[in-house]
Amino acid sequence: MEALTTHYRGLLSYSSNIPEQPNLTQFVLEGMQQRISEVAQVNLSRPLLEEEVSDALAGICRTSCPGIDGLSRDFFEFFWEVIKVDLVDGLNEAWDVGCLPEQFKEGLIFLIPKVQGLIVDARQWRPITLLNTIYKIFANIVAKRVKPHLNALINVGQTGFMANRCIIDNVLTFWEAIALAKKTNQHMACLMLDFEKAYDRVQWPFLDKVMERLGLPSKWISAALALYKGSLSRVLVLGQRGPSIPLCRSVRQGCPLAPYLYLFISEAFSFFLNRPDARIRGLVVPHVARTCWTPCMQMTLCSICKAMMLIYIRLKNGLSCFVKHQVGKLIGTKVEGFG
């Protein structure tokens, strides 16, 4: 228990020794434009409705484990007529002030093994946070509101966590790109990047700036960050709870909103690599007005580039700027050349 608590405290309570650098954040996000309309902004900012709260409750899996308070979806449904007015009023107050009570945000880190056999390395466990039902209701509302706007916010190359898109599309694009490069005698490089503990290393100040640049309204951003700021977690081992771990970064695996928040970080990375000053040319596709640059950003990025070694050097410089300051740590890179 002590070793696991120490590990997750170091990971989640980490305070970057790199001082906040507004100029660097400005550089990374320079040129990113608002992507949603004023009408959408107003819709995202409106007060919560009873119907939304009810739908958010119904969206919680009936068999999902309750959080630290032990209250399940069934409890809320059984007493719905008694508690619905107070629940809707309380969540609207949290929505207005951009803050949730600390006890609602406390989570239990349940560990699932990544490998079989004896595990001696804490990194070989996958942490899933068990969250209180009120937390999940609020997170579901925030997520459901932004979901219809994701196609406008996220580029078409991102297929993970997106409705009506399939991550297999990136595999097909990869093989088609290789075939095209060989057929047209274009030199091509494929660089695959894998982020270590990608969810756990998301920096909240940078996430805040990305969402602001994308045009999400301050009311929605405050509600999204209210699910994380000031939150606590405890490691759960054999039914025993460890000491509290204050969170200073991360998005939680188990939070309904977490995939969308990570999409915004991924979108910033994709935008940064696609900027004209990055000088990265994509594969030229006949009869297409622009070059092909396909990021696959569900923990792994697959990029199709020309001029292999030069591109690698430029990407490496860009990654040093972006990854260390904003995302965290790369497990490694792999480069292959074709054509």
Coordinates of C-alpha atoms in Angstrom, one line a residue:
M1 CA 0.0 0.0 0.0
E2 CA 2.7 2.5 1.0
A3 CA 4.7 1.9 -2.3
L4 CA 1.6 2.3 -4.4
T5 CA 0.5 5.5 -2.6
T6 CA 4.0 6.9 -3.0
H7 CA 4.0 6.1 -6.7
Y8 CA 0.7 7.7 -7.4
R9 CA 1.4 10.7 -5.2
G10 CA 4.5 11.3 -7.2
L11 CA 2.6 10.9 -10.5
L12 CA -0.7 12.8 -9.7
S13 CA 0.5 15.3 -7.1
Y14 CA 3.5 16.2 -9.3
S15 CA 4.2 19.9 -9.4
S16 CA 6.3 20.7 -12.5
N17 CA 9.7 22.1 -11.7
I18 CA 9.4 24.0 -15.0
P19 CA 7.9 27.4 -14.1
E20 CA 4.8 28.4 -15.9
Q21 CA 5.8 29.9 -19.2
P22 CA 3.0 31.9 -20.8
N23 CA 5.2 32.7 -23.8
L24 CA 5.8 29.0 -24.5
T25 CA 2.1 28.2 -24.2
Q26 CA 1.4 31.2 -26.5
F27 CA 4.0 29.8 -29.0
V28 CA 2.5 26.3 -29.0
L29 CA -1.1 27.5 -29.5
E30 CA -0.3 30.5 -31.8
G31 CA -2.8 30.6 -34.7
M32 CA -5.4 28.3 -33.2
Q33 CA -8.8 29.8 -33.9
Q34 CA -12.2 29.6 -32.3
R35 CA -14.1 26.7 -33.8
I36 CA -17.6 26.9 -32.5
S37 CA -20.3 29.5 -33.0
E38 CA -21.7 32.0 -30.5
V39 CA -25.0 30.1 -30.6
A40 CA -23.2 27.0 -29.5
Q41 CA -21.4 28.9 -26.8
V42 CA -24.7 30.2 -25.4
N43 CA -26.1 26.6 -25.5
L44 CA -23.1 25.2 -23.6
S45 CA -23.4 27.9 -20.9
R46 CA -27.2 27.7 -20.1
P47 CA -28.4 26.5 -16.6
L48 CA -28.8 22.8 -16.0
L49 CA -32.3 21.3 -16.6
E50 CA -34.0 18.5 -14.6
E51 CA -34.2 16.5 -17.8
E52 CA -30.4 16.8 -18.3
V53 CA -29.8 15.6 -14.8
S54 CA -32.2 12.7 -15.2
D55 CA -30.6 11.7 -18.5
A56 CA -27.1 11.9 -17.0
L57 CA -28.2 9.6 -14.2
A58 CA -29.6 7.1 -16.7
G59 CA -26.4 7.2 -18.6
I60 CA -24.5 5.7 -15.7
C61 CA -24.1 1.9 -16.1
R62 CA -26.3 0.2 -13.6
T63 CA -23.5 -2.3 -12.8
S64 CA -20.8 0.2 -12.4
C65 CA -19.0 0.3 -9.0
P66 CA -20.1 3.2 -6.7
G67 CA -17.5 5.6 -5.4
I68 CA -16.3 6.3 -1.9
D69 CA -19.8 7.2 -0.6
G70 CA -21.2 3.8 -1.6
L71 CA -24.3 5.3 -3.3
S72 CA -25.2 3.7 -6.6
R73 CA -27.4 4.7 -9.5
D74 CA -30.2 2.5 -8.1
F75 CA -30.2 4.6 -4.9
F76 CA -30.8 7.9 -6.8
E77 CA -33.4 6.4 -9.0
F78 CA -35.3 4.9 -6.1
F79 CA -35.4 8.2 -4.2
W80 CA -35.6 10.4 -7.3
E81 CA -38.9 12.1 -6.5
V82 CA -37.6 13.0 -3.1
I83 CA -34.1 14.3 -4.0
K84 CA -34.5 15.6 -7.6
V85 CA -35.2 19.3 -6.7
D86 CA -32.3 19.6 -4.2
L87 CA -30.0 17.6 -6.6
V88 CA -30.8 19.9 -9.6
D89 CA -30.5 23.0 -7.5
G90 CA -27.2 21.8 -6.0
L91 CA -25.7 21.0 -9.4
N92 CA -26.8 24.3 -10.8
E93 CA -25.0 26.1 -7.9
A94 CA -21.9 24.1 -8.7
W95 CA -22.3 25.0 -12.4
D96 CA -22.7 28.7 -11.6
V97 CA -19.7 29.0 -9.3
G98 CA -17.5 26.5 -11.1
C99 CA -16.8 24.5 -8.0
L100 CA -17.8 21.1 -6.6
P101 CA -17.6 20.1 -2.9
E102 CA -14.4 18.2 -2.2
Q103 CA -16.2 15.1 -0.8
F104 CA -18.0 14.7 -4.1
K105 CA -14.7 14.6 -6.0
E106 CA -12.8 12.1 -3.9
G107 CA -12.1 8.9 -5.8
L108 CA -10.8 5.4 -5.1
I109 CA -8.0 4.2 -7.4
F110 CA -8.7 0.5 -8.3
L111 CA -5.8 -1.3 -9.9
I112 CA -6.2 -3.7 -12.8
P113 CA -3.1 -5.7 -13.8
K114 CA -1.7 -5.1 -17.3
V115 CA 0.3 -8.4 -17.3
Q116 CA -0.1 -11.8 -15.9
G117 CA 1.9 -13.2 -13.0
L118 CA 3.6 -11.5 -10.1
I119 CA 3.8 -7.7 -10.5
V120 CA 6.5 -5.8 -8.8
D121 CA 6.4 -2.6 -10.8
A122 CA 3.6 -0.1 -10.0
R123 CA 3.5 0.9 -13.7
Q124 CA 2.2 -2.5 -14.6
W125 CA -1.1 -1.7 -13.0
R126 CA -3.8 0.2 -14.8
P127 CA -5.5 2.7 -12.5
I128 CA -9.3 3.1 -12.8
T129 CA -10.9 5.6 -10.5
L130 CA -14.1 4.7 -8.8
L131 CA -16.1 7.9 -8.5
N132 CA -19.2 9.1 -6.6
T133 CA -22.5 9.0 -8.5
I134 CA -23.1 12.7 -8.1
Y135 CA -19.6 13.3 -9.6
K136 CA -20.5 11.1 -12.6
I137 CA -23.9 12.8 -13.1
F138 CA -22.2 16.2 -13.3
A139 CA -19.4 14.9 -15.5
N140 CA -22.0 13.2 -17.8
I141 CA -23.9 16.5 -18.2
V142 CA -20.7 18.4 -19.1
A143 CA -19.7 15.7 -21.5
K144 CA -23.1 15.4 -23.2
R145 CA -23.3 19.1 -23.7
V146 CA -20.0 19.3 -25.6
K147 CA -20.4 16.0 -27.5
P148 CA -22.5 17.4 -30.4
H149 CA -19.8 20.0 -31.1
L150 CA -16.8 17.7 -31.2
N151 CA -16.8 17.4 -35.0
A152 CA -16.2 21.1 -35.1
L153 CA -13.6 21.1 -32.4
I154 CA -11.5 18.0 -33.4
N155 CA -9.8 17.4 -36.7
V156 CA -11.0 14.5 -39.0
G157 CA -7.7 12.6 -38.5
Q158 CA -8.6 11.9 -34.9
T159 CA -10.7 8.7 -34.7
G160 CA -10.4 7.7 -31.0
F161 CA -13.3 8.6 -28.7
M162 CA -15.2 10.2 -31.7
A163 CA -18.7 9.1 -32.7
N164 CA -19.1 7.7 -36.2
R165 CA -15.3 7.4 -36.6
C166 CA -13.3 4.2 -36.3
I167 CA -9.7 4.0 -35.2
I168 CA -9.2 1.2 -37.8
D169 CA -9.4 3.9 -40.4
N170 CA -5.9 5.1 -39.4
V171 CA -4.5 1.6 -40.0
L172 CA -6.1 1.5 -43.5
T173 CA -4.8 5.0 -44.2
F174 CA -1.3 3.9 -43.1
W175 CA -1.2 1.0 -45.5
E176 CA -2.7 3.1 -48.3
A177 CA -0.1 5.7 -47.7
I178 CA 2.8 3.2 -48.0
A179 CA 1.3 1.8 -51.3
L180 CA 0.9 5.4 -52.7
A181 CA 4.5 6.4 -51.7
K182 CA 5.9 3.3 -53.5
K183 CA 3.7 3.8 -56.5
T184 CA 4.6 7.5 -56.9
N185 CA 8.2 7.2 -55.8
Q186 CA 7.8 9.6 -52.9
H187 CA 10.1 9.3 -49.9
M188 CA 8.1 8.8 -46.8
A189 CA 8.8 8.4 -43.1
C190 CA 6.4 7.0 -40.4
L191 CA 7.0 8.2 -36.9
M192 CA 5.1 6.5 -34.1
L193 CA 5.0 8.1 -30.6
D194 CA 3.7 6.6 -27.4
F195 CA 3.0 8.7 -24.4
E196 CA 3.7 7.2 -21.0
K197 CA 0.8 7.7 -18.5
A198 CA -0.9 10.0 -21.0
Y199 CA -4.0 10.6 -18.9
D200 CA -2.0 11.1 -15.7
R201 CA 0.3 13.7 -17.1
V202 CA -2.2 16.2 -18.5
Q203 CA -1.4 19.7 -17.1
W204 CA -4.6 21.6 -16.1
P205 CA -3.3 25.1 -16.9
F206 CA -2.5 24.1 -20.5
L207 CA -5.8 22.3 -20.9
D208 CA -7.5 25.4 -19.7
K209 CA -5.7 27.5 -22.4
V210 CA -6.5 25.0 -25.2
M211 CA -10.2 24.9 -24.4
E212 CA -10.2 28.7 -24.3
R213 CA -8.5 28.9 -27.7
L214 CA -11.0 26.4 -29.2
G215 CA -13.8 28.8 -28.3
L216 CA -15.4 26.8 -25.4
P217 CA -17.2 29.3 -23.1
S218 CA -15.8 30.1 -19.7
K219 CA -18.8 28.6 -17.9
W220 CA -18.3 25.2 -19.5
I221 CA -14.5 25.3 -19.0
S222 CA -15.0 26.1 -15.3
A223 CA -17.5 23.3 -14.9
A224 CA -15.1 20.8 -16.6
L225 CA -12.1 21.9 -14.4
A226 CA -14.3 21.9 -11.3
L227 CA -14.3 18.1 -11.6
Y228 CA -10.6 18.0 -11.1
K229 CA -9.3 21.0 -9.2
G230 CA -9.1 20.3 -5.5
S231 CA -9.9 16.6 -5.9
L232 CA -8.4 13.7 -3.9
S233 CA -7.8 10.1 -4.6
R234 CA -7.0 7.0 -2.5
V235 CA -5.4 3.8 -3.6
L236 CA -7.7 0.8 -2.9
V237 CA -5.9 -2.5 -2.3
L238 CA -7.7 -5.6 -1.0
G239 CA -10.6 -3.5 0.4
Q240 CA -8.2 -1.2 2.3
R241 CA -8.0 2.5 1.5
G242 CA -4.7 4.3 1.5
P243 CA -4.1 7.9 2.6
S244 CA -5.4 10.8 0.5
I245 CA -3.5 11.9 -2.6
P246 CA -4.2 15.5 -3.7
L247 CA -4.4 15.8 -7.5
C248 CA -2.4 18.5 -9.2
R249 CA -2.7 17.2 -12.8
S250 CA -4.3 14.3 -14.8
V251 CA -7.6 13.4 -16.2
R252 CA -9.1 10.3 -14.5
Q253 CA -9.7 7.0 -16.2
G254 CA -13.3 6.4 -15.0
C255 CA -14.5 10.0 -15.5
P256 CA -17.1 10.3 -18.3
L257 CA -15.5 13.6 -19.4
A258 CA -11.9 12.4 -19.4
P259 CA -11.7 11.1 -23.1
Y260 CA -13.0 14.5 -24.4
L261 CA -10.5 16.4 -22.3
Y262 CA -7.7 14.3 -23.6
L263 CA -9.0 14.9 -27.1
F264 CA -8.4 18.6 -26.6
I265 CA -4.8 18.0 -25.6
S266 CA -4.4 15.7 -28.6
E267 CA -5.9 18.4 -30.9
A268 CA -3.4 21.0 -29.6
F269 CA -0.5 18.6 -30.4
S270 CA -1.9 17.8 -33.9
F271 CA -2.4 21.6 -34.5
F272 CA 1.2 22.3 -33.3
L273 CA 2.7 19.7 -35.7
N274 CA 0.5 20.9 -38.7
R275 CA 1.4 24.6 -38.4
P276 CA 3.1 26.0 -41.5
D277 CA 6.2 27.0 -39.4
A278 CA 6.6 23.4 -38.4
R279 CA 7.8 22.8 -42.0
I280 CA 6.5 19.3 -42.1
R281 CA 5.2 18.3 -45.5
G282 CA 2.7 15.5 -45.8
L283 CA 2.4 12.9 -48.5
V284 CA 1.2 14.3 -51.8
V285 CA -2.0 12.7 -52.8
P286 CA -3.1 13.0 -56.5
H287 CA -6.3 15.0 -57.1
V288 CA -6.3 16.3 -53.5
A289 CA -5.8 20.0 -52.8
R290 CA -3.7 19.5 -49.8
T291 CA -1.1 17.1 -48.6
C292 CA -1.9 14.2 -46.3
W293 CA -0.9 14.3 -42.6
T294 CA -2.8 11.8 -40.5
P295 CA -2.4 11.8 -36.8
C296 CA -3.9 8.9 -34.8
M297 CA -4.1 10.3 -31.3
Q298 CA -5.4 7.6 -29.0
M299 CA -2.3 7.4 -26.8
T300 CA -0.3 6.6 -30.0
L301 CA 0.4 9.1 -32.9
C302 CA 1.0 7.8 -36.4
S303 CA 2.4 10.5 -38.7
I304 CA 3.0 10.3 -42.4
C305 CA 5.8 12.5 -43.5
K306 CA 8.3 13.2 -46.3
A307 CA 12.1 13.6 -46.0
M308 CA 12.6 11.1 -43.3
M309 CA 15.7 12.3 -41.3
L310 CA 15.0 16.0 -41.7
I311 CA 11.4 15.5 -40.6
Y312 CA 12.5 13.5 -37.6
I313 CA 14.8 16.3 -36.5
R314 CA 12.1 18.9 -36.8
L315 CA 9.5 16.7 -35.0
K316 CA 12.1 16.0 -32.3
N317 CA 12.6 19.8 -31.7
G318 CA 8.8 20.3 -31.7
L319 CA 8.3 17.5 -29.3
S320 CA 10.9 18.8 -26.9
C321 CA 8.9 22.1 -26.8
F322 CA 5.4 20.5 -26.5
V323 CA 5.8 17.2 -24.7
K324 CA 8.0 18.1 -21.8
H325 CA 6.1 21.3 -20.9
Q326 CA 2.5 20.2 -21.6
V327 CA 2.0 16.5 -21.8
G328 CA 4.6 14.6 -19.9
K329 CA 6.9 11.8 -21.1
L330 CA 7.4 9.7 -24.2
I331 CA 7.9 6.0 -23.8
G332 CA 9.9 6.0 -27.1
T333 CA 9.8 6.7 -30.8
K334 CA 10.1 4.5 -33.9
V335 CA 10.9 5.6 -37.4
E336 CA 10.4 3.7 -40.6
G337 CA 11.2 4.8 -44.1
F338 CA 9.3 3.8 -47.3
G339 CA 9.6 4.7 -50.9

